[in-house]
């Protein structure tokens, strides 16, 4: 079947066309128009500005994607759209566009949960995934551990109680004046740094549950900077490397523990922070050591895109148009 997907939950306007028989997942065409350069000067995403830019870009992005795939609307089997969670005004642009297209073209419309969809980015690798699996979703707004009994049975077993992992990267980057988005900036600065220079906490690492907490870590970085007279390049590199190591250690230890507890065969990594090299390498080493398979999404499918929305759409169900609405706080 052929699925057209639209994504506009935050600051990326994206469309993709997926061809799948349920075994192979091939993206025929895709386009991601990122607003990062627009929001950079504000140090984060400004919802109103994001929504206005989605309005300007969604039709050009859609047209380019359809032309790129050489697919006429009458060849589409369904349309999938991110219905939540995300910024309400941004979500509305994608949802209303998709509803209009579905109505005009007489196509079923599939509302997709954005956080869940990050996991399905892994199906685009076309590598079989063995179940049960433990999914670690680490993005700007979410940090969740998910038990997957099969591709459609998902249960949340843990989540952050405060900041998401990506949010911790973004806030720490802001604190160190390294710019937005923080994940990429911190990872870059961390490369020459000494990851044991600062002994930052590994929050909730020993808690008897699968929840996370990252807000204290950002505060620990703040206190460390207050004790230093002048921040030079070496100290910034050491702060970034030590912070990154603390996040990676916490995520890895809890994920491996969850995989053992639920007798998982595979660990699936997903979300914007899944682009982090240190996290990918550390999880790879620990998965091998503990005999779990590891599925890593392609770097281009870690951050927001519509290809993952199309893949998630394949596993979800269409709904009546009048029942589909943007839901900014849709939980898995
Ligand atoms: O999944 P995503 O694109 O958007 C949400 O759904 O939230 O994730 C964006 C998050 C941002 O917080 C960004 O700083 C983080 O992913 N990120 C990274 C890296 N690349 C993006 N964090 C750590 N290392 C990276 N290389
Ligand atoms: Zn996302």
Coordinates of N, CA, C and O in Angstrom, one line a residue, residues 182-262:
X182 N 20.3 22.3 21.5 CA 21.4 22.1 22.4 C 22.1 20.7 22.2 O 23.3 20.6 22.4
X183 N 21.4 19.7 21.8 CA 21.9 18.4 21.7 C 23.2 18.3 20.8 O 24.2 17.9 21.2
X184 N 23.0 18.9 19.6 CA 24.1 18.9 18.6 C 25.3 19.7 19.2 O 26.4 19.3 19.1
X185 N 24.9 20.9 19.7 CA 26.0 21.8 20.2 C 26.8 21.2 21.3 O 28.0 21.2 21.3
X186 N 26.1 20.6 22.3 CA 26.8 19.9 23.4 C 27.7 18.8 23.0 O 28.8 18.6 23.4
X187 N 27.1 17.9 22.1 CA 27.8 16.8 21.6 C 29.1 17.2 20.9 O 30.2 16.6 21.1
X188 N 29.0 18.3 20.2 CA 30.2 18.8 19.4 C 31.3 19.3 20.4 O 32.5 18.9 20.3
X189 N 30.9 20.1 21.4 CA 31.8 20.6 22.4 C 32.4 19.5 23.3 O 33.5 19.6 23.7
X190 N 31.6 18.4 23.5 CA 32.0 17.3 24.4 C 33.1 16.5 23.8 O 33.9 15.9 24.5
X191 N 33.2 16.5 22.4 CA 34.2 15.6 21.8 C 35.6 15.6 22.3 O 36.1 14.6 22.7
X192 N 36.2 16.8 22.5 CA 37.6 16.8 23.0 C 37.6 16.8 24.6 O 38.7 16.7 25.2
X193 N 36.5 16.8 25.2 CA 36.4 16.9 26.7 C 36.7 15.6 27.4 O 36.7 14.5 26.9
X194 N 36.9 15.8 28.8 CA 37.2 14.7 29.7 C 35.8 14.4 30.4 O 35.4 15.2 31.2
X195 N 35.3 13.2 30.1 CA 33.9 12.9 30.6 C 33.9 12.5 32.1 O 32.9 12.4 32.7
X196 N 35.1 12.5 32.7 CA 35.1 12.2 34.2 C 35.6 13.4 34.9 O 35.9 13.3 36.1
X197 N 35.8 14.6 34.3 CA 36.3 15.8 34.9 C 35.3 16.3 36.0 O 35.7 16.7 37.0
X198 N 34.0 16.1 35.7 CA 33.0 16.5 36.7 C 32.1 15.3 37.1 O 31.7 14.6 36.2
X199 N 31.9 15.1 38.4 CA 31.1 14.0 38.8 C 29.7 14.3 38.9 O 29.2 14.5 40.0
X200 N 29.0 14.5 37.8 CA 27.6 14.8 37.8 C 26.7 13.7 38.2 O 27.0 12.5 38.0
X201 N 25.5 14.0 38.9 CA 24.7 12.8 39.3 C 24.1 12.0 38.2 O 23.9 12.5 37.1
X202 N 23.8 10.8 38.5 CA 23.0 9.9 37.5 C 21.7 9.7 38.2 O 21.4 8.8 38.9
X203 N 20.7 10.7 37.9 CA 19.5 10.8 38.7 C 18.6 9.5 38.5 O 18.5 9.0 37.4
X204 N 18.1 9.0 39.7 CA 17.2 7.9 39.8 C 17.8 6.6 39.2 O 17.0 5.7 38.9
X205 N 19.1 6.5 39.1 CA 19.7 5.3 38.4 C 19.4 4.1 39.2 O 19.3 3.0 38.7
X206 N 19.3 4.2 40.6 CA 19.1 3.0 41.4 C 17.7 2.9 41.9 O 17.3 2.0 42.6
X207 N 16.8 3.8 41.4 CA 15.4 3.7 41.8 C 14.8 2.4 41.3 O 15.1 1.9 40.2
X208 N 13.8 1.8 42.1 CA 13.2 0.5 41.7 C 12.1 0.7 40.7 O 11.0 0.2 40.9
X209 N 12.3 1.5 39.7 CA 11.3 1.7 38.7 C 12.0 2.1 37.4 O 13.3 2.3 37.4
X210 N 11.3 2.4 36.3 CA 11.9 2.7 35.1 C 11.7 4.2 34.7 O 11.7 4.6 33.5
X211 N 11.5 5.0 35.7 CA 11.4 6.5 35.5 C 12.7 7.2 35.5 O 13.8 6.6 35.9
X212 N 12.7 8.4 34.9 CA 13.9 9.2 34.8 C 13.7 10.6 35.4 O 12.5 11.0 35.5
X213 N 14.8 11.3 35.7 CA 14.7 12.7 36.2 C 15.9 13.4 35.7 O 17.0 12.9 36.0
X214 N 15.8 14.4 34.9 CA 16.9 15.1 34.4 C 17.1 16.6 34.8 O 18.1 17.2 34.5
X215 N 16.1 17.1 35.6 CA 16.2 18.5 35.9 C 17.3 18.8 36.9 O 17.9 19.9 36.8
X216 N 17.6 17.9 37.8 CA 18.7 18.1 38.7 C 20.0 18.1 38.1 O 21.0 18.8 38.6
X217 N 20.2 17.4 37.0 CA 21.5 17.3 36.3 C 21.8 18.7 35.7 O 23.0 19.2 35.8
X218 N 20.8 19.4 35.1 CA 21.0 20.7 34.6 C 21.4 21.7 35.7 O 22.3 22.5 35.6
X219 N 20.8 21.5 36.9 CA 21.1 22.4 38.1 C 22.6 22.1 38.5 O 23.3 23.0 38.9
X220 N 23.0 20.8 38.5 CA 24.3 20.4 38.9 C 25.4 21.1 38.0 O 26.4 21.6 38.5
X221 N 25.0 21.2 36.7 CA 25.9 21.9 35.8 C 26.0 23.4 36.1 O 27.1 24.0 36.2
X222 N 24.8 24.0 36.5 CA 24.8 25.4 36.9 C 25.7 25.6 38.1 O 26.5 26.6 38.1
X223 N 25.6 24.8 39.1 CA 26.4 24.9 40.3 C 27.9 24.8 40.0 O 28.7 25.5 40.6
X224 N 28.2 23.9 39.2 CA 29.6 23.7 38.8 C 30.2 24.9 38.1 O 31.3 25.3 38.4
X225 N 29.4 25.6 37.3 CA 29.9 26.8 36.6 C 30.1 27.9 37.6 O 30.9 28.8 37.4
X226 N 29.2 27.9 38.6 CA 29.3 29.0 39.6 C 30.6 29.0 40.4 O 31.1 30.0 41.0
X227 N 31.2 27.7 40.5 CA 32.5 27.6 41.3 C 33.7 27.9 40.4 O 34.8 27.9 40.9
X228 N 33.4 28.2 39.1 CA 34.6 28.4 38.2 C 34.7 29.9 37.9 O 33.7 30.5 37.5
X229 N 35.9 30.5 38.0 CA 36.0 31.9 37.8 C 35.8 32.3 36.4 O 35.0 33.2 36.1
X230 N 36.4 31.6 35.4 CA 36.3 31.9 34.0 C 36.1 30.6 33.2 O 37.0 29.7 33.4
X231 N 35.1 30.6 32.4 CA 34.9 29.4 31.6 C 35.7 29.5 30.3 O 35.5 30.3 29.5
X232 N 36.7 28.6 30.2 CA 37.5 28.6 29.0 C 37.1 27.3 28.1 O 36.2 26.6 28.6
X233 N 37.6 27.2 26.9 CA 37.2 26.1 26.0 C 37.4 24.7 26.6 O 36.6 23.9 26.5
X234 N 38.5 24.6 27.4 CA 38.8 23.2 28.0 C 37.7 22.9 29.0 O 37.2 21.8 29.1
X235 N 37.4 23.9 29.9 CA 36.4 23.6 30.9 C 35.0 23.4 30.3 O 34.3 22.5 30.7
X236 N 34.7 24.1 29.3 CA 33.4 23.9 28.6 C 33.3 22.5 28.0 O 32.3 21.8 28.1
X237 N 34.4 22.1 27.4 CA 34.5 20.8 26.8 C 34.3 19.7 27.9 O 33.6 18.7 27.7
X238 N 35.0 19.9 29.0 CA 34.9 18.9 30.1 C 33.4 18.9 30.7 O 32.9 17.9 31.1
X239 N 32.8 20.1 30.9 CA 31.5 20.2 31.4 C 30.5 19.4 30.5 O 29.7 18.7 30.9
X240 N 30.7 19.7 29.1 CA 29.8 19.1 28.2 C 30.0 17.5 28.2 O 29.0 16.8 28.1
X241 N 31.2 17.1 28.2 CA 31.5 15.7 28.1 C 31.0 15.0 29.4 O 30.4 13.9 29.3
X242 N 31.1 15.6 30.5 CA 30.7 15.0 31.8 C 29.2 15.0 31.9 O 28.6 14.0 32.4
X243 N 28.5 16.0 31.4 CA 27.1 16.1 31.3 C 26.5 15.0 30.4 O 25.6 14.2 30.8
X244 N 27.1 14.9 29.2 CA 26.6 14.0 28.2 C 26.8 12.5 28.8 O 25.9 11.7 28.6
X245 N 28.0 12.3 29.4 CA 28.2 10.9 30.0 C 27.2 10.6 31.0 O 26.7 9.4 31.1
X246 N 26.8 11.6 31.9 CA 25.8 11.3 32.9 C 24.4 11.0 32.3 O 23.7 10.0 32.8
X247 N 24.0 11.7 31.2 CA 22.8 11.3 30.6 C 22.8 9.9 29.9 O 21.9 9.1 30.1
X248 N 23.9 9.7 29.2 CA 24.1 8.4 28.5 C 24.1 7.2 29.5 O 23.4 6.2 29.3
X249 N 24.9 7.4 30.6 CA 24.9 6.3 31.6 C 23.5 6.0 32.2 O 23.1 4.9 32.3
X250 N 22.8 7.1 32.5 CA 21.5 6.9 33.1 C 20.5 6.2 32.1 O 19.9 5.2 32.5
X251 N 20.5 6.6 30.9 CA 19.6 6.0 29.9 C 20.0 4.6 29.6 O 19.1 3.7 29.6
X252 N 21.3 4.3 29.5 CA 21.8 3.0 29.2 C 21.5 2.0 30.3 O 20.9 0.9 30.1
X253 N 21.8 2.4 31.5 CA 21.7 1.4 32.7 C 20.2 1.1 32.8 O 19.8 -0.1 33.0
X254 N 19.3 2.1 32.7 CA 17.9 1.7 32.9 C 17.3 0.9 31.8 O 16.4 0.1 32.0
X255 N 17.7 1.2 30.6 CA 17.2 0.5 29.4 C 17.6 -1.0 29.5 O 16.8 -1.9 29.2
X256 N 18.9 -1.2 29.8 CA 19.4 -2.6 29.9 C 18.7 -3.3 31.0 O 18.3 -4.5 30.8
X257 N 18.4 -2.6 32.1 CA 17.7 -3.3 33.2 C 16.3 -3.7 32.8 O 15.8 -4.7 33.1
X258 N 15.6 -2.7 32.1 CA 14.3 -3.0 31.6 C 14.3 -4.2 30.7 O 13.4 -5.1 30.7
X259 N 15.3 -4.2 29.8 CA 15.4 -5.3 28.8 C 15.5 -6.7 29.5 O 14.9 -7.7 29.1
X260 N 16.3 -6.7 30.6 CA 16.4 -8.0 31.4 C 15.1 -8.3 32.0 O 14.7 -9.4 31.9
X261 N 14.5 -7.3 32.7 CA 13.3 -7.6 33.5 C 12.2 -8.1 32.6 O 11.4 -9.0 33.0
X262 N 12.0 -7.6 31.4 CA 10.9 -8.0 30.5 C 11.4 -9.0 29.4 O 10.7 -9.3 28.5

